[in-house]
PDB file of C-alpha atoms in Angstrom:
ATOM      1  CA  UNK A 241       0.000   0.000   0.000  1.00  0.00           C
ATOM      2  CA  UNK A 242       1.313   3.370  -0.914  1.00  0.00           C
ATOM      3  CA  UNK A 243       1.402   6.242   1.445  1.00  0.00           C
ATOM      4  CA  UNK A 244      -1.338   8.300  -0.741  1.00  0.00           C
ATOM      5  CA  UNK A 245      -3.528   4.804   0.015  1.00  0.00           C
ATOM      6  CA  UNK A 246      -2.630   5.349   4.052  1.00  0.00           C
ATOM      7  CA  UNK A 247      -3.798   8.563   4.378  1.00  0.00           C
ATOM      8  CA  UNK A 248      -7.032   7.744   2.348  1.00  0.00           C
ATOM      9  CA  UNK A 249      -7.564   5.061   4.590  1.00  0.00           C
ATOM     10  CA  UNK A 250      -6.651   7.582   7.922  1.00  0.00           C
ATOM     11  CA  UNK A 251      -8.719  10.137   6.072  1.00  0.00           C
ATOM     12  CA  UNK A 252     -11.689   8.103   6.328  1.00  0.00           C
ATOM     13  CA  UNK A 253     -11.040   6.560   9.580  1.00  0.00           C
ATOM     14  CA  UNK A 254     -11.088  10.367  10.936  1.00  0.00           C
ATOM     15  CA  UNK A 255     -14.516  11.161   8.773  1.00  0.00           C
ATOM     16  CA  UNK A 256     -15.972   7.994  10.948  1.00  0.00           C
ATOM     17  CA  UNK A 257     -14.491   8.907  14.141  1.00  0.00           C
ATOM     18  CA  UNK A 258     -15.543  12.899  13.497  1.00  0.00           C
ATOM     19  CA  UNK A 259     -19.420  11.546  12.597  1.00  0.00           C
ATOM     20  CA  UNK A 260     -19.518   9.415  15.907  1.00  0.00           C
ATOM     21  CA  UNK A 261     -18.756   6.243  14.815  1.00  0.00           C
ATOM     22  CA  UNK A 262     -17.142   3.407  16.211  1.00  0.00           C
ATOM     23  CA  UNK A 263     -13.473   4.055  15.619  1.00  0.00           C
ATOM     24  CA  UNK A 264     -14.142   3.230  12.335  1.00  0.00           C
ATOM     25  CA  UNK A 265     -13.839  -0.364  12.379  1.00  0.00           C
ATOM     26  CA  UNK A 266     -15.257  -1.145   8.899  1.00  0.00           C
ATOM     27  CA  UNK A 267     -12.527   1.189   7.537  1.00  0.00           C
ATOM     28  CA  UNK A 268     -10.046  -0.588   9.623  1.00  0.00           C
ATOM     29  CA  UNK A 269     -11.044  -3.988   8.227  1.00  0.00           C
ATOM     30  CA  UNK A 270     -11.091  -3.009   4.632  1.00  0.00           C
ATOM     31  CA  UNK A 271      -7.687  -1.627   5.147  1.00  0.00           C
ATOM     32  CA  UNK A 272      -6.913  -5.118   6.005  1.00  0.00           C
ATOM     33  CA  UNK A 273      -8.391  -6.847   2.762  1.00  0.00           C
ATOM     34  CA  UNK A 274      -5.641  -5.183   0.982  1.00  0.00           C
ATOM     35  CA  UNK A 275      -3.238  -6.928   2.762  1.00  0.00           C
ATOM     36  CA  UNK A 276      -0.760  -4.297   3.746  1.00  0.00           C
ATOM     37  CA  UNK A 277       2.604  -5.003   5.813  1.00  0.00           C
ATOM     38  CA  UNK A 278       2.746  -4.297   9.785  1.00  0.00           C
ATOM     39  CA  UNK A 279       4.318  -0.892   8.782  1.00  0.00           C
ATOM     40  CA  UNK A 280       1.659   0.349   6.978  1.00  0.00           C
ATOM     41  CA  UNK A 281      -1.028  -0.326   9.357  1.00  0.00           C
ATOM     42  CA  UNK A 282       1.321   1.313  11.881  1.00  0.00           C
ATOM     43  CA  UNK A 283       1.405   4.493   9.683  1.00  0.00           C
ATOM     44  CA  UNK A 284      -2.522   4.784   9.259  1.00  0.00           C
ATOM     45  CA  UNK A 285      -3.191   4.601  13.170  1.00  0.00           C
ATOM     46  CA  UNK A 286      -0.397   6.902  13.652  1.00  0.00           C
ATOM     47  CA  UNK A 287      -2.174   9.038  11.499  1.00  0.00           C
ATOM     48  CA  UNK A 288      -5.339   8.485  13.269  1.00  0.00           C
ATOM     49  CA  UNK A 289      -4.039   8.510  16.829  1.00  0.00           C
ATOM     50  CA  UNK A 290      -2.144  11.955  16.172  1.00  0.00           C
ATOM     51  CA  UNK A 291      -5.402  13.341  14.994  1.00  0.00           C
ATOM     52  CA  UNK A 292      -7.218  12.739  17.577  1.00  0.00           C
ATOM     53  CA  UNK A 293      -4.748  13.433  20.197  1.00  0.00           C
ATOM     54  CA  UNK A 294      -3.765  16.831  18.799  1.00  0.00           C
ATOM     55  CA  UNK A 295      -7.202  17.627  17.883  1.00  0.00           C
ATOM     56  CA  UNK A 296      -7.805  21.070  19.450  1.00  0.00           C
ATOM     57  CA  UNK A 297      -3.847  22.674  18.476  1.00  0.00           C
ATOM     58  CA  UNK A 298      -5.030  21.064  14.585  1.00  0.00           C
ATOM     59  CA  UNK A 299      -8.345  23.189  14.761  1.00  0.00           C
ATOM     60  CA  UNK A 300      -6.703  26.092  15.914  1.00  0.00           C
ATOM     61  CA  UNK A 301      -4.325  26.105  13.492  1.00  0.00           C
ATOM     62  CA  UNK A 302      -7.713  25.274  10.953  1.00  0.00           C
ATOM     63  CA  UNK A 303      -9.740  28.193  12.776  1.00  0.00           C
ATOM     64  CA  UNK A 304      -7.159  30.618  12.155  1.00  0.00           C
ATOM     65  CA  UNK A 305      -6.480  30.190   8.645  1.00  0.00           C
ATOM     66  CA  UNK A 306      -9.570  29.284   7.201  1.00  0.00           C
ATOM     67  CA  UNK A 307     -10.443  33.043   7.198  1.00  0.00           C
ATOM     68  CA  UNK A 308     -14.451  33.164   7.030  1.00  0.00           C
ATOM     69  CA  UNK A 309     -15.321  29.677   7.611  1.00  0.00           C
ATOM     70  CA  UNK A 310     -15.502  28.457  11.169  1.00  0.00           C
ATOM     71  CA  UNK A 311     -15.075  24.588  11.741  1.00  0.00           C
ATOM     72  CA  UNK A 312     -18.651  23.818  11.881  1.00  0.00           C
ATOM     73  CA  UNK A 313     -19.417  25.079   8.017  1.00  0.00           C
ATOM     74  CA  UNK A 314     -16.303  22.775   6.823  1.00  0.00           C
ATOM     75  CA  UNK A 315     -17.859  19.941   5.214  1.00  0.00           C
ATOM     76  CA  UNK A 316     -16.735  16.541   6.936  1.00  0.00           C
ATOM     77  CA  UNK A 317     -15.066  15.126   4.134  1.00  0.00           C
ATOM     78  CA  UNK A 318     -13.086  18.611   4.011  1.00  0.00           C
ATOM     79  CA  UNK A 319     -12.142  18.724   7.746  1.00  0.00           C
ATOM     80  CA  UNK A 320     -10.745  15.314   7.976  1.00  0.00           C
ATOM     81  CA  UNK A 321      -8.676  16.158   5.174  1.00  0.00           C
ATOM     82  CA  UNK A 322      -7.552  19.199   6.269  1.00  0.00           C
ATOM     83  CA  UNK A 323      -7.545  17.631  10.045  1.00  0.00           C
ATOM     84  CA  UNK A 324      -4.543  14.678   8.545  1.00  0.00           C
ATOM     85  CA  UNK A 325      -2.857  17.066   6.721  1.00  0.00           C
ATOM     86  CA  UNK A 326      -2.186  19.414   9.481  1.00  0.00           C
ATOM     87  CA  UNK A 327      -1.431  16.752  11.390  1.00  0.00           C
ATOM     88  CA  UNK A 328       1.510  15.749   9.092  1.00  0.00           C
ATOM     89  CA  UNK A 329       2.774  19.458   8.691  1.00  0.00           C
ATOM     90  CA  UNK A 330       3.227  19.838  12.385  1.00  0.00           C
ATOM     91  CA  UNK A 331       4.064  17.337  13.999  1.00  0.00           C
ATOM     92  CA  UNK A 332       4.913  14.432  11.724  1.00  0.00           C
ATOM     93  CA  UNK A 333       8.088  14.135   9.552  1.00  0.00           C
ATOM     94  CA  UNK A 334       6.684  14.637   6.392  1.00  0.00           C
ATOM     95  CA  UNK A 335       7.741  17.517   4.020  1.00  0.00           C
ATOM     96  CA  UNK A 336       4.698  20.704   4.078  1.00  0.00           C
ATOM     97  CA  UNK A 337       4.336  20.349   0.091  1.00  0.00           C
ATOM     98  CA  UNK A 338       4.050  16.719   0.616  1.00  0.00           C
ATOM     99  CA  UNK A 339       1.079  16.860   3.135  1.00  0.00           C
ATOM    100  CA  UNK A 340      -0.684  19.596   0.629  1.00  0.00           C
ATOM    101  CA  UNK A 341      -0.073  17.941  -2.360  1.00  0.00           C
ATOM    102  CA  UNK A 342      -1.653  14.935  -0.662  1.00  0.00           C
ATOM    103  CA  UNK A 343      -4.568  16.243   0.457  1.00  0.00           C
ATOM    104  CA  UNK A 344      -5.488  18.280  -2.506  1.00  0.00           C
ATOM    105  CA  UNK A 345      -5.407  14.805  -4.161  1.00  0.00           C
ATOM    106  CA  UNK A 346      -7.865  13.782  -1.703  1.00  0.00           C
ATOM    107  CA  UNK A 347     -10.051  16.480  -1.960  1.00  0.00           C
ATOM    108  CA  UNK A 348     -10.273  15.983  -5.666  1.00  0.00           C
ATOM    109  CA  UNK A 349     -10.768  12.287  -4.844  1.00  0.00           C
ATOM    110  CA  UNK A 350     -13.654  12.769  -2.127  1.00  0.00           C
ATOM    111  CA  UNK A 351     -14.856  15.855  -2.363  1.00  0.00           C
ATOM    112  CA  UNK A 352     -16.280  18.270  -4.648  1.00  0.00           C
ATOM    113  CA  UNK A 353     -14.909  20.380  -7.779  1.00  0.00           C
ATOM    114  CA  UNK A 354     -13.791  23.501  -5.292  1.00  0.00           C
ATOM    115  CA  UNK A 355     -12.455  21.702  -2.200  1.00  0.00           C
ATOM    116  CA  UNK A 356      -9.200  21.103  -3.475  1.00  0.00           C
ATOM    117  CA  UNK A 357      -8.981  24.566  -4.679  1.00  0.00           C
ATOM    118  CA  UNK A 358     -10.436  25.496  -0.700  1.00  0.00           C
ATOM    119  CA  UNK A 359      -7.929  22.599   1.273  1.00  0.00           C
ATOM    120  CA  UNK A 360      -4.669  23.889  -0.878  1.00  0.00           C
ATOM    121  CA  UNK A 361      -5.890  27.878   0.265  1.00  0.00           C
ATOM    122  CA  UNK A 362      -5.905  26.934   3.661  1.00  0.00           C
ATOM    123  CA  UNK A 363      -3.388  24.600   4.049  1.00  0.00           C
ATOM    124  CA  UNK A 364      -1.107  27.139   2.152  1.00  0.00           C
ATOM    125  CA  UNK A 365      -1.794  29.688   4.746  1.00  0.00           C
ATOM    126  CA  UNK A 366      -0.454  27.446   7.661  1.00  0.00           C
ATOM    127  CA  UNK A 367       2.823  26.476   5.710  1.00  0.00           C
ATOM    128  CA  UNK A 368       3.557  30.308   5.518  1.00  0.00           C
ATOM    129  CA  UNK A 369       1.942  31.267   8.593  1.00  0.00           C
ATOM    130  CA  UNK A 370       4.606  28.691  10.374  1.00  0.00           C
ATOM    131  CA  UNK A 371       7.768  29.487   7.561  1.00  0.00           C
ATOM    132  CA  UNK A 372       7.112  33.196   8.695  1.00  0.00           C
TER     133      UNK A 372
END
């Protein structure tokens, strides 16, 4: 499984977990079907875990650069895209352009026409805001 595949998969797991669900334990076991190695699972529920666990620095950041749109008129889809991206531009190892790239190819994947066009804006904004 690629990395764009993990953070699909931690994308959605988020979306579940965000909507109330159960941890998202359907996700989880589709994620499975595709066989990937120990590593890869390990990724995704890092992913997960450092969502969740940095939740309320991640929406700051979100709240502060998404100029005009408070968290609660972010589609779902959107914020769980935006909410593993941040994620991965503070406090994982992976490069800023990386983690925007990424979830600009999300947006496109699950989302509509202008999200990716909305998720690059934002996540933009961050990247300078903490370069600056």
């Amino acid at each position: 499984m690629k990395r764009s595949v993990a953070r699909a998969r931690a994308m959605q797991l988020v979306y579940e977990w965000e909507l109330g669900g159960d941890g998202g334990e359907d996700t989880k076991l589709g994620l499975l079907e595709i066989k990937p190695d120990e590593s890869e699972v390990d990724y995704v529920d890092g992913l997960v875990a450092g969502v969740m666990n940095n939740k309320a620095d991640i929406d700051a950041k979100i709240k502060k650069f998404a100029i005009g749109w408070p968290i609660d008129r972010i589609s779902r889809v959107d914020l769980s895209i935006l909410r593993v991206a941040v994620y991965e531009m503070l406090f994982a190892s992976v490069p800023k352009g990386v983690a925007i790239s990424e979830a600009v190819e999300l947006a496109n994947t699950y989302s509509t026409d202008k999200a990716g066009t909305f998720i690059n804006g934002v996540l933009g904004s961050i990247m300078r805001g903490e370069d600056a």
